[in-house]
Coordinates of C-alpha atoms in Angstrom, one line a residue:
M1 CA 41.6 -15.7 32.0
D2 CA 43.5 -12.6 33.0
I3 CA 42.1 -11.0 36.1
K4 CA 42.0 -7.6 34.5
K5 CA 39.9 -8.8 31.6
L6 CA 37.6 -10.6 33.9
I7 CA 37.0 -7.4 35.9
F8 CA 36.5 -5.4 32.7
L9 CA 33.9 -7.9 31.4
S10 CA 32.1 -7.9 34.7
F11 CA 32.0 -4.1 34.7
L12 CA 30.5 -4.1 31.2
A13 CA 27.9 -6.7 32.2
L14 CA 27.0 -4.6 35.2
L15 CA 26.6 -1.5 33.0
S16 CA 24.4 -3.4 30.6
F17 CA 22.3 -4.7 33.4
A18 CA 21.9 -1.3 34.9
A19 CA 20.8 0.2 31.6
V20 CA 18.2 -2.6 31.0
S21 CA 17.0 -2.3 34.6
H22 CA 16.0 1.3 33.9
E23 CA 13.7 0.2 31.1
R24 CA 10.1 -0.3 31.9
S25 CA 7.2 -1.9 30.2
V26 CA 4.8 0.5 28.5
Y27 CA 1.3 -0.8 27.7
G28 CA -0.3 1.9 25.5
K29 CA -3.2 2.3 23.2
V30 CA -3.7 4.4 20.0
I31 CA -7.1 5.7 19.1
D32 CA -8.7 7.7 16.3
A33 CA -9.2 11.3 17.5
S34 CA -12.6 11.4 15.8
T35 CA -14.1 7.9 16.5
K36 CA -12.2 7.2 19.8
K37 CA -11.8 3.7 18.5
G38 CA -8.5 1.7 18.6
I39 CA -6.4 1.6 15.4
S40 CA -4.6 -1.5 14.3
T41 CA -1.3 -1.9 12.4
L42 CA 0.2 1.4 13.4
N43 CA 4.0 1.4 13.9
I44 CA 5.3 2.4 17.3
L45 CA 9.0 3.3 17.4
N46 CA 11.3 3.8 20.4
K47 CA 13.9 6.1 18.9
R48 CA 16.6 5.3 21.4
S49 CA 16.5 1.5 21.2
N50 CA 15.1 1.4 17.6
Q51 CA 12.5 -1.1 18.9
V52 CA 9.5 -1.2 16.6
V53 CA 6.2 -2.8 17.4
A54 CA 2.7 -2.6 15.9
T55 CA -0.7 -2.0 17.4
N56 CA -3.1 -5.0 17.6
E57 CA -6.7 -5.0 16.3
T58 CA -7.9 -2.9 19.3
G59 CA -5.1 -0.4 19.0
D60 CA -3.1 -1.8 22.0
F61 CA 0.7 -2.0 22.0
Y62 CA 3.6 -3.1 24.3
I63 CA 7.0 -1.6 24.2
R64 CA 10.0 -1.1 26.5
A65 CA 11.1 2.4 27.4
M66 CA 13.2 4.5 29.7
V67 CA 12.4 7.9 31.1
G68 CA 12.8 10.5 28.4
D69 CA 12.6 8.1 25.5
S70 CA 10.8 9.4 22.4
I71 CA 8.0 7.1 21.4
I72 CA 6.8 7.8 17.8
I73 CA 3.6 6.7 16.1
T74 CA 3.8 6.5 12.3
S75 CA 1.4 5.1 9.8
F76 CA 0.2 5.9 6.3
G77 CA -3.1 7.8 6.5
Y78 CA -2.6 9.2 10.0
N79 CA -0.6 12.2 11.2
R80 CA 2.7 11.4 12.8
K81 CA 2.7 11.8 16.6
G82 CA 5.3 11.4 19.3
I83 CA 5.6 11.6 23.1
L84 CA 8.5 11.9 25.6
W85 CA 7.8 9.1 28.1
D86 CA 7.8 10.5 31.6
G87 CA 8.3 7.1 33.3
K88 CA 5.1 7.4 35.2
D89 CA 2.3 6.8 32.8
R90 CA 2.6 3.1 32.1
N91 CA -0.7 3.0 30.1
P92 CA -0.7 6.1 27.8
V93 CA -3.6 6.6 25.5
L94 CA -2.6 8.5 22.3
E95 CA -5.0 10.1 19.9
V96 CA -4.0 10.5 16.2
K97 CA -5.9 12.2 13.4
L98 CA -6.5 11.1 9.9
Q99 CA -4.4 13.0 7.3
P100 CA -6.5 15.5 5.3
F101 CA -6.3 14.2 1.8
M102 CA -7.1 17.2 -0.4
L103 CA -8.0 15.5 -3.6
Q104 CA -8.4 18.1 -6.2
E105 CA -11.6 18.0 -8.3
L106 CA -11.5 16.1 -11.5
V107 CA -12.8 18.3 -14.2
V108 CA -14.1 17.1 -17.6
K109 CA -15.2 20.4 -19.0
D110 CA -18.2 21.4 -16.8
R111 CA -18.3 18.1 -15.0
K112 CA -16.9 17.7 -11.5
L113 CA -15.9 14.5 -9.7
S114 CA -19.3 14.2 -8.2
D115 CA -20.9 14.3 -11.6
L116 CA -18.5 11.6 -12.9
H117 CA -19.5 9.4 -10.0
K118 CA -23.1 9.7 -11.0
E119 CA -22.3 8.8 -14.6
I120 CA -20.3 5.8 -13.4
K121 CA -23.3 4.6 -11.3
D122 CA -25.6 5.0 -14.3
F123 CA -23.1 3.2 -16.5
L124 CA -22.9 0.2 -14.0
A125 CA -26.7 0.2 -13.5
N126 CA -27.5 0.3 -17.3
P127 CA -24.7 -1.4 -19.2
N128 CA -26.9 -1.7 -22.3
D129 CA -27.0 2.1 -22.4
S130 CA -23.3 2.5 -21.9
K131 CA -22.7 3.7 -25.5
A132 CA -24.8 6.8 -25.1
I133 CA -23.3 7.6 -21.7
R134 CA -19.7 7.2 -22.8
N135 CA -20.3 9.1 -26.1
E136 CA -21.6 12.0 -24.0
I137 CA -18.5 12.2 -21.9
L138 CA -16.2 11.7 -24.8
K139 CA -17.8 14.6 -26.6
S140 CA -17.1 16.9 -23.7
M141 CA -13.5 16.1 -22.9
L142 CA -10.8 17.5 -22.6
N143 CA -10.5 20.8 -20.9
T144 CA -7.4 21.4 -18.8
N145 CA -7.5 25.2 -19.1
T146 CA -9.8 25.7 -16.2
S147 CA -9.7 28.1 -13.3
Q148 CA -10.8 25.2 -11.0
P149 CA -8.1 23.1 -9.4
G150 CA -8.2 20.0 -11.7
I151 CA -5.9 17.1 -12.3
G152 CA -7.4 16.5 -15.8
I153 CA -8.3 13.0 -16.9
S154 CA -5.9 10.2 -17.4
I155 CA -3.7 10.9 -20.4
D156 CA -2.9 7.2 -20.4
A157 CA -6.6 6.4 -20.9
L158 CA -6.8 8.7 -23.8
Y159 CA -3.7 7.3 -25.5
E160 CA -5.2 3.8 -25.2
M161 CA -8.2 5.0 -27.2
F162 CA -6.3 7.0 -29.7
S163 CA -3.4 6.0 -31.9
K164 CA 0.0 7.7 -31.7
E165 CA -1.1 9.9 -34.7
G166 CA -4.0 11.1 -32.6
K167 CA -6.7 9.4 -34.7
M168 CA -9.4 7.2 -33.4
N169 CA -8.2 3.6 -33.8
R170 CA -11.8 2.4 -33.9
K171 CA -15.3 3.9 -34.0
L172 CA -17.0 4.8 -30.8
A173 CA -20.1 2.9 -31.9
D174 CA -18.0 -0.3 -31.9
M175 CA -16.5 0.1 -28.4
Q176 CA -17.4 -2.8 -26.2
F177 CA -18.7 -2.7 -22.6
Q178 CA -15.3 -3.6 -21.2
D179 CA -13.6 -0.7 -23.0
A180 CA -16.0 1.7 -21.4
K181 CA -15.5 0.0 -18.0
S182 CA -11.7 0.4 -18.4
F183 CA -12.1 4.0 -19.4
Y184 CA -14.2 5.0 -16.4
A185 CA -11.8 3.1 -14.1
D186 CA -8.9 5.0 -15.5
L187 CA -10.7 8.3 -14.8
K188 CA -10.8 7.4 -11.1
Y189 CA -7.5 5.6 -10.7
N190 CA -4.5 6.9 -12.6
K191 CA -1.0 8.3 -12.1
Q192 CA -2.3 11.9 -11.4
V193 CA -4.6 10.7 -8.6
V194 CA -2.0 8.4 -7.1
A195 CA 0.7 11.1 -7.2
Q196 CA -1.5 13.5 -5.3
I197 CA -2.1 10.9 -2.5
T198 CA 1.4 9.3 -2.3
H199 CA 3.6 12.1 -3.5
L200 CA 5.6 9.5 -5.5
Q201 CA 7.3 10.7 -8.7
D202 CA 9.0 9.4 -11.7
E203 CA 10.3 5.7 -11.5
D204 CA 8.8 5.3 -8.0
L205 CA 5.4 6.2 -9.3
D206 CA 5.8 3.9 -12.3
D207 CA 6.8 1.0 -10.0
F208 CA 3.9 1.7 -7.7
M209 CA 1.4 1.6 -10.5
V210 CA 2.7 -1.8 -11.5
F211 CA 2.6 -3.0 -7.8
C212 CA -0.8 -1.7 -6.9
K213 CA -3.6 -2.8 -9.2
P214 CA -7.0 -2.6 -7.7
T215 CA -9.7 -4.4 -9.7
Q216 CA -11.9 -2.4 -12.0
D217 CA -15.0 -3.4 -10.1
F218 CA -13.4 -2.1 -6.8
I219 CA -12.3 1.2 -8.4
L220 CA -15.7 1.8 -10.0
N221 CA -17.7 1.0 -6.8
A222 CA -15.4 2.5 -4.2
T223 CA -16.0 5.9 -2.5
D224 CA -13.2 8.5 -2.6
Y225 CA -12.3 7.5 1.0
E226 CA -12.2 3.8 0.2
L227 CA -10.0 4.3 -2.8
T228 CA -7.7 6.6 -0.9
F229 CA -7.4 4.1 1.9
K230 CA -6.7 1.3 -0.6
I231 CA -3.9 3.4 -2.2
L232 CA -2.3 4.2 1.2
K233 CA -2.5 0.5 2.2
C234 CA -0.8 -0.4 -1.1
L235 CA 1.8 2.3 -0.4
G236 CA 2.7 0.7 3.0
D237 CA 3.0 -2.7 1.4
F238 CA 5.0 -1.2 -1.5
R239 CA 7.6 0.4 0.9
N240 CA 7.8 -2.6 3.1
T241 CA 8.5 -4.8 0.1
R242 CA 11.3 -2.5 -1.0
I243 CA 12.9 -2.6 2.5
I244 CA 12.8 -6.4 2.6
R245 CA 14.4 -6.5 -0.9
R246 CA 17.3 -4.2 0.3
L247 CA 17.9 -6.4 3.3
R248 CA 18.2 -9.6 1.2

């Protein structure tokens, strides 16, 4: 091998070693700002090296960094946070806050979302009386001209019960329990609700609705927080799946 090439390669190897030798191990922890408990499955990114790691079940993570590196915490459901590593704090504890999900109130005439939740509880507790309950809510819908911030009820759910000509395709008295169950589930989980939480639009929103299909039982029994968390978890899986497909 030419002596000049050998010297050049040796110089490059020395530079690489010098760069790596300035990296240090950082053993950090990410906690919830409110509960002070560790948070799992958060993504930790070193912007310089593009190294990405995830926190474990107790919120701990390990990453390599140099002085001045930007270490970014990202996750669905929590506010983004970053630090410039000073090279001294080898065990940083970082607090992140839950994103404030401002779910607008679902308005079915004079009913608010809290009233709908009560109706759903009554419906699940007394399935034999479901006809009277659903008839009452069907009588009172649909009012979108309200001064209150409302997302309306699922238009898809209405179209399923009405024909394209806008006529009832069957009598309310003949509706089965599963029909009412589907109706209530669609009131809680639909495109309007998902769009507010995920900010997805158009084809992305359509694809997500196909990808994320919580069971009706989960939707009906879940709290707003549980349903929101489920949607965000689905959103993370949805985006990761798309990234994997692009890499193939």
